Short mmCIF file of C-alpha atoms in Angstrom, two decimals:
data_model
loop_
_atom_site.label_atom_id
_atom_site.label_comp_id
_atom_site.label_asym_id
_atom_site.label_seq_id
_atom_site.Cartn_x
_atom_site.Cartn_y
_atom_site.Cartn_z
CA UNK I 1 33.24 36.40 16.13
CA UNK I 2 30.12 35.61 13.97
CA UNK I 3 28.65 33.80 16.81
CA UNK I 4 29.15 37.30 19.32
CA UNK I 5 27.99 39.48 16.30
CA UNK I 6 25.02 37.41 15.72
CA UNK I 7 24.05 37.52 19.63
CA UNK I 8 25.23 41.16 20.01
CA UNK I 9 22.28 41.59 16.77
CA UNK I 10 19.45 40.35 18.90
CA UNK I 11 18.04 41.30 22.17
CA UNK I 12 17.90 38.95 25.05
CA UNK I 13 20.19 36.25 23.75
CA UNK I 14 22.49 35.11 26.24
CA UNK I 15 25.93 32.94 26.14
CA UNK I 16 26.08 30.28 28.58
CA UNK I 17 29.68 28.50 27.71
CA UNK I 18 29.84 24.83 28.85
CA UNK I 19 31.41 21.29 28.13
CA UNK I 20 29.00 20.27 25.16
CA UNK I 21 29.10 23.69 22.98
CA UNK I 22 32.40 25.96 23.75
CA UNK I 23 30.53 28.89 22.21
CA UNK I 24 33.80 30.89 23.60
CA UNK I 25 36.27 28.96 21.55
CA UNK I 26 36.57 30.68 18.34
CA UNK I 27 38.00 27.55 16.46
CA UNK I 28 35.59 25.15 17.56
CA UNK I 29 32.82 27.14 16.18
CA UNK I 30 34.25 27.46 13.13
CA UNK I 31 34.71 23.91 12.48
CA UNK I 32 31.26 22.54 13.48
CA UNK I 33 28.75 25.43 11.88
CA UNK I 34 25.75 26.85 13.02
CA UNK I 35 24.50 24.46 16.61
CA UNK I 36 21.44 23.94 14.61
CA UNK I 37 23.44 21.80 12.30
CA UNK I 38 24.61 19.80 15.16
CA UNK I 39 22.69 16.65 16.11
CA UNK I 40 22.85 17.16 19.72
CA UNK I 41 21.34 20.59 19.81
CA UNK I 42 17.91 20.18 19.36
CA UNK I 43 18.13 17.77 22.54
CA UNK I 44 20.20 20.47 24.86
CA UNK I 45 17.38 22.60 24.16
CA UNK I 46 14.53 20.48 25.25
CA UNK I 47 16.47 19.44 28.59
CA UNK I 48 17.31 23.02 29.05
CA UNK I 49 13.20 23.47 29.00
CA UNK I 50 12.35 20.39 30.99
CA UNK I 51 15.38 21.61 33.49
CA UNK I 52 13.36 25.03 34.11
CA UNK I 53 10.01 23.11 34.74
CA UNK I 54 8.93 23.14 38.42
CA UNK I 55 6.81 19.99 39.09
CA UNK I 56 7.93 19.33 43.08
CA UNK I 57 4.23 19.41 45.10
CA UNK I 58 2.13 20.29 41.80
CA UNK I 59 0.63 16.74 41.63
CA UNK I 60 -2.84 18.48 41.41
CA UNK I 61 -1.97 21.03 38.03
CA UNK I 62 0.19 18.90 36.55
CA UNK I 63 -1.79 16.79 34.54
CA UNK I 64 1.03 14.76 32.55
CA UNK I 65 3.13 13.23 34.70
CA UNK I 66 5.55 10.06 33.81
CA UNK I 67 4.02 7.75 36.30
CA UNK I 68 0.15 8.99 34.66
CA UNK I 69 1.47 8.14 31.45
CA UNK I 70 2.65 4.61 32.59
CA UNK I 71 -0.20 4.11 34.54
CA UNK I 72 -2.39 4.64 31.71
CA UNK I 73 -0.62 2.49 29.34
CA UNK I 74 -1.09 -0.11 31.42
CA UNK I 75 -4.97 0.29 31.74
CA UNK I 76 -4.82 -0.15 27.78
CA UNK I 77 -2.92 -3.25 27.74
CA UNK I 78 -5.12 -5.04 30.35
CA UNK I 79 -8.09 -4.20 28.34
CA UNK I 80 -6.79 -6.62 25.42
CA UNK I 81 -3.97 -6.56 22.97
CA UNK I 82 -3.73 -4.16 19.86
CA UNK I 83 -4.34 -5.97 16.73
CA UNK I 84 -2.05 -4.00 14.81
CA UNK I 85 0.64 -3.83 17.07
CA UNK I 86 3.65 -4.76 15.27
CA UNK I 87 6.23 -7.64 17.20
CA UNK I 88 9.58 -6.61 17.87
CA UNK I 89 10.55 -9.45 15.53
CA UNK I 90 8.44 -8.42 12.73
CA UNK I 91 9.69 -5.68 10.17
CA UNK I 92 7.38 -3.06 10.10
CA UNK I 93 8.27 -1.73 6.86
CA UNK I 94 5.06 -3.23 5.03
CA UNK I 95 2.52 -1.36 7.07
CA UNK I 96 4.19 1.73 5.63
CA UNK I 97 2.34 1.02 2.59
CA UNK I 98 -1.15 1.09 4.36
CA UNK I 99 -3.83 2.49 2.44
CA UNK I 100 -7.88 2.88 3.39
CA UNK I 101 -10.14 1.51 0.93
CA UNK I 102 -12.34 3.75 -0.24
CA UNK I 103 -16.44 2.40 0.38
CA UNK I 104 -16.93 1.31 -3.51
CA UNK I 105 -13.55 -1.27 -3.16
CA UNK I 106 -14.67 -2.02 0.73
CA UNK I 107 -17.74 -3.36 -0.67
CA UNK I 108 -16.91 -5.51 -3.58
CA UNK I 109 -14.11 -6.96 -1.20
CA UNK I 110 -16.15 -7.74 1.15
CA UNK I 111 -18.70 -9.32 -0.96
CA UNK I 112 -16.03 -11.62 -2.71
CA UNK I 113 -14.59 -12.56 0.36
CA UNK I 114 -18.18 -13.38 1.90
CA UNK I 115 -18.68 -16.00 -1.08
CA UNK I 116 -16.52 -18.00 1.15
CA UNK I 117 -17.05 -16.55 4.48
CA UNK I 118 -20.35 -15.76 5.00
CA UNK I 119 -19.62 -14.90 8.73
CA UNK I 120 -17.08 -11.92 7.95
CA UNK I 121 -18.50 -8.51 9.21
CA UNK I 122 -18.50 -5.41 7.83
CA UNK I 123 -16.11 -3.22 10.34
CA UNK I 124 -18.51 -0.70 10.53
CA UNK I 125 -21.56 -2.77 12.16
CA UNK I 126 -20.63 -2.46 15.77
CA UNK I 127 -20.97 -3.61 18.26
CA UNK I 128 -19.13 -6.82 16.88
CA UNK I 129 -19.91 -10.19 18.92
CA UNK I 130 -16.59 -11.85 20.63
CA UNK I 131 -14.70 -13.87 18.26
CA UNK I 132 -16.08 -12.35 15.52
CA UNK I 133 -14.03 -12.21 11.99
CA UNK I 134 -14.17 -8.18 10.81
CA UNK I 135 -12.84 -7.21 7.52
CA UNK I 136 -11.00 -4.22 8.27
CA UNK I 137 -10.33 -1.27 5.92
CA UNK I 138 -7.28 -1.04 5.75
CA UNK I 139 -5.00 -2.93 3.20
CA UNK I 140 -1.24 -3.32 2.52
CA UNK I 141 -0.65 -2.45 -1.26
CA UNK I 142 2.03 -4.31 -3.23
CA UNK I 143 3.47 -2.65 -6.64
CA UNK I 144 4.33 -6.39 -7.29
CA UNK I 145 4.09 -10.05 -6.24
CA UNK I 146 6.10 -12.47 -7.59
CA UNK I 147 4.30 -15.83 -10.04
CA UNK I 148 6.21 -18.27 -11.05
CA UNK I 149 8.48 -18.97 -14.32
CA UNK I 150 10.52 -16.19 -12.44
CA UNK I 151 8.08 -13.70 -13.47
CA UNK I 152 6.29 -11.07 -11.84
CA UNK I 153 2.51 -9.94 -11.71
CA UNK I 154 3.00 -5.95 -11.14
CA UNK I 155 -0.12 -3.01 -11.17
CA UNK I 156 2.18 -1.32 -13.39
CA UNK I 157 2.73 -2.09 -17.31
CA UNK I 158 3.79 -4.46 -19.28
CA UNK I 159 2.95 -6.75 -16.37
CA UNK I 160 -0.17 -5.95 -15.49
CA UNK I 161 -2.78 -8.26 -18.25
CA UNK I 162 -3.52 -11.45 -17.04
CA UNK I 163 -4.86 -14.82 -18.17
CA UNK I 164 -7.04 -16.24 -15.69
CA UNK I 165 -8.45 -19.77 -15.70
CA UNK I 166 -10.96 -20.81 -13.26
CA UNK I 167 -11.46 -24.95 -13.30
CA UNK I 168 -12.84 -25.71 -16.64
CA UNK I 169 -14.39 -22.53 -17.35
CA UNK I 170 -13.61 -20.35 -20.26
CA UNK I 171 -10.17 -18.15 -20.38
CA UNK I 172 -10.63 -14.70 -18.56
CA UNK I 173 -8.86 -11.20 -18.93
CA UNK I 174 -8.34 -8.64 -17.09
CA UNK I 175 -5.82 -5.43 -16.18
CA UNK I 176 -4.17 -5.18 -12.67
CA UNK I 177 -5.36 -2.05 -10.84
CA UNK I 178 -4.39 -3.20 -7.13
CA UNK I 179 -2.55 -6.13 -5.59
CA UNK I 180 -3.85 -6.12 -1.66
CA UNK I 181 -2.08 -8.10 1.33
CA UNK I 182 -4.59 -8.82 4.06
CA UNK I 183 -1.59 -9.69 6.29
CA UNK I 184 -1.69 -12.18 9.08
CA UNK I 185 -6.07 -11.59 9.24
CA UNK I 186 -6.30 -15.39 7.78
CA UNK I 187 -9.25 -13.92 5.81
CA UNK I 188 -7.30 -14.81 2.44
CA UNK I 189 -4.18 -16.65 1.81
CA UNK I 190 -1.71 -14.73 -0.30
CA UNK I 191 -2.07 -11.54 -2.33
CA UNK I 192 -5.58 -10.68 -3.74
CA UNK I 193 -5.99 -8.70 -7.58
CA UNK I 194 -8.49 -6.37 -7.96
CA UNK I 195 -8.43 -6.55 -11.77
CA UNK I 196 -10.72 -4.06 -14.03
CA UNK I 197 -11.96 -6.78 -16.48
CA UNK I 198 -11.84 -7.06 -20.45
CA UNK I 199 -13.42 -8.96 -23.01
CA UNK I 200 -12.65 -10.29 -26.53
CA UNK I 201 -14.10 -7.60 -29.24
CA UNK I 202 -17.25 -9.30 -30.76
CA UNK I 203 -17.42 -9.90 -34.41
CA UNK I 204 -20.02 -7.18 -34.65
CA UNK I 205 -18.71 -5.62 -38.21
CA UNK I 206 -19.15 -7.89 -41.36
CA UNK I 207 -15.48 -7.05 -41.78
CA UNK I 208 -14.18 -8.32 -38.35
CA UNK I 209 -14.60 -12.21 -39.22
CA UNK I 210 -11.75 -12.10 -41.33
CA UNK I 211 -9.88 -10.19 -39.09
CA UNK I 212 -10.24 -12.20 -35.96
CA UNK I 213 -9.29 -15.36 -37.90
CA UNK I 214 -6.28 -13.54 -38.53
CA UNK I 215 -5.13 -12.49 -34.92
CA UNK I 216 -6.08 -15.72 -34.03
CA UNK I 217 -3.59 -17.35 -36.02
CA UNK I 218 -1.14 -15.38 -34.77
CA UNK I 219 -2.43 -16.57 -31.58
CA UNK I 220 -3.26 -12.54 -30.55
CA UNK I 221 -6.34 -11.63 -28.29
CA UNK I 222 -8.43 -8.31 -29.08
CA UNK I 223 -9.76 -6.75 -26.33
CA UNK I 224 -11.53 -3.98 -24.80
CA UNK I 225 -12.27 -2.76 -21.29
CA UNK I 226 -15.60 -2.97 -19.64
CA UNK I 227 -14.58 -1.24 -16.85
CA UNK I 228 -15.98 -3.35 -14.21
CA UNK I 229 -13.65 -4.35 -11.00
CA UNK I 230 -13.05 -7.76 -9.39
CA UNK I 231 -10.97 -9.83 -7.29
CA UNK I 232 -8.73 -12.47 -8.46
CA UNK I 233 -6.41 -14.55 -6.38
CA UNK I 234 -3.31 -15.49 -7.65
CA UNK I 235 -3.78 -18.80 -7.94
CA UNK I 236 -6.08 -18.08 -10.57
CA UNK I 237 -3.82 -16.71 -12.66
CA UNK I 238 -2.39 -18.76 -15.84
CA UNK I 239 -0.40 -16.18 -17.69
CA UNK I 240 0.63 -13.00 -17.99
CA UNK I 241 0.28 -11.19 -21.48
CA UNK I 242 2.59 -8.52 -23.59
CA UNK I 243 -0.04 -6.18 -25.08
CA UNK I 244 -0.42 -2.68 -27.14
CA UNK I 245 -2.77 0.02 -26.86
CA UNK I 246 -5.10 0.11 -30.64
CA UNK I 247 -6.48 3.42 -30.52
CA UNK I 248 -10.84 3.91 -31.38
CA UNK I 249 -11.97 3.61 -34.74
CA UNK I 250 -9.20 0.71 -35.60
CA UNK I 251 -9.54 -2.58 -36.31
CA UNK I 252 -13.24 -2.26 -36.94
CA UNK I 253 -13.74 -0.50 -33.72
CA UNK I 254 -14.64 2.49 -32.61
CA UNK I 255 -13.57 2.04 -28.71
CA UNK I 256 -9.87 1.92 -27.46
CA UNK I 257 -8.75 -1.33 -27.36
CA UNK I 258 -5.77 -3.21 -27.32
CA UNK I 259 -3.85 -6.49 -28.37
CA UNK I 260 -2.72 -9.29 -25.92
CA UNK I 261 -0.17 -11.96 -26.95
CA UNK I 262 0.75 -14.65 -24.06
CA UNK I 263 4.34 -14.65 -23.40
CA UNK I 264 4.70 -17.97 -21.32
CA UNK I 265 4.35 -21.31 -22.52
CA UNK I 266 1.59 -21.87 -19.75
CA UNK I 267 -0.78 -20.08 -21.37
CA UNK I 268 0.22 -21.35 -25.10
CA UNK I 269 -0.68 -24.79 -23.99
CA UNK I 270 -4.01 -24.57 -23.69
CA UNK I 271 -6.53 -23.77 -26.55
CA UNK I 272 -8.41 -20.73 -26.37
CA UNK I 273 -12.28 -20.96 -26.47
#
């Protein structure tokens, strides 16, 4: 009765009983709900509309037709394949995490990755030659990537200070903002870190010397952002670090720093400079 009380409500609504919806049957209506809750409405409706079209000798005003459509897609797939067209063997759950770089990150990417590739375009000077390697703009974005020790490098805290060593240089730090997958481009192999950097506090205070001799005995880093980005591979990375927030004004400071301590034995094996 709801159903007739609901169409006797509203002008030009009109039952049309039939083997999918028995809109006559009392108990059957009761038991499945409103048809909008049902998961086979919505496409009753749209056959109902395509049903009513009249298409037969309207070639000429009926610009969408399924043979157009087909024809077209063909066109496109003659003119070359789609670089990011996902395989039907691939998941395509990762490019759901596809995010644009904004011009700033573009550009210090692209100048790391140049370092080793001077040939890599930027995507926006076009035309590109054939063959030509483009850095695109577009990026996969990890929250984390697994290391090794069964630990994990993560943009998020506590896992997100890193030791890096590069060859024999000096012992580098820095704070995961990003961790980018450049996917099957064979521009870089495995995840890249864009890290915002930090250095060890200077002994700038007369106070401080005693101080640092201290949290170096305890084998404790103090540090302080310079807020400048970079990219890191993971290889590069020889430990991750536990650390605290010291807020300005402490430790014979007056920026916001914080305290590092290595928690894998990687790191504790070799001497800091």
């Amino acid at each position: 009765m709801s159903v007739h009380q609901h169409c006797w409500s509203t002008l030009d609504i009109r039952i049309t009983p039939n083997h999918h919806f028995a809109m006559h049957i009392p108990e059957q209506i009761k038991r499945w709900g409103p048809l909008n809750g049902i998961s086979e409405y919505g496409g009753e409706r749209l056959v109902g509309i395509l049903q009513k079209l009249k298409t037969n000798s309207l070639n000429g005003s009926v610009e969408e037709t399924i043979m157009k459509k087909f024809g077209q897609l063909q066109r496109l797939e003659q003119q070359g394949p789609d670089t990011d067209f996902v395989p039907l063997n691939k998941s395509p759950s990762s490019n759901l995490n596809r995010k644009e770089l904004d011009q700033a990150s573009y550009s210090k990417l692209l100048n790391h990755l140049q370092k080793e590739q001077p040939e890599l375009r930027h995507y926006g000077e076009i035309p590109h030659p054939p063959n030509a390697r483009v850095l695109r703009n577009y990026v996969v974005e990890l929250t984390h990537v697994s290391w090794c020790y069964g630990m994990k490098v993560s943009k998020h805290s506590p896992n997100n200070l890193v030791y890096i060593k590069k060859g024999d240089s000096a012992i580098e730090f820095g704070k995961v903002c990003h961790i980018l997958d450049l996917g099957d481009s064979g521009l870089h192999n495995g995840p890249l870190l864009m890290v915002n950097w930090l250095e060890p506090v200077k002994e700038e205070n007369v106070g401080y010397e005693e101080l640092g001799t201290f949290l170096a005995s305890w084998n404790l880093r103090h540090l302080k952002m310079v807020h400048t980005l970079g990219f890191v591979s993971l290889s590069y990375i020889s430990g991750l670090g536990a650390y605290v927030k010291v807020p300005a004004w402490s430790l014979e400071c007056t920026d916001v720093t914080m305290l590092a301590l290595p928690i894998n034995k990687r790191v504790g094996l070799e001497p800091f400079d």
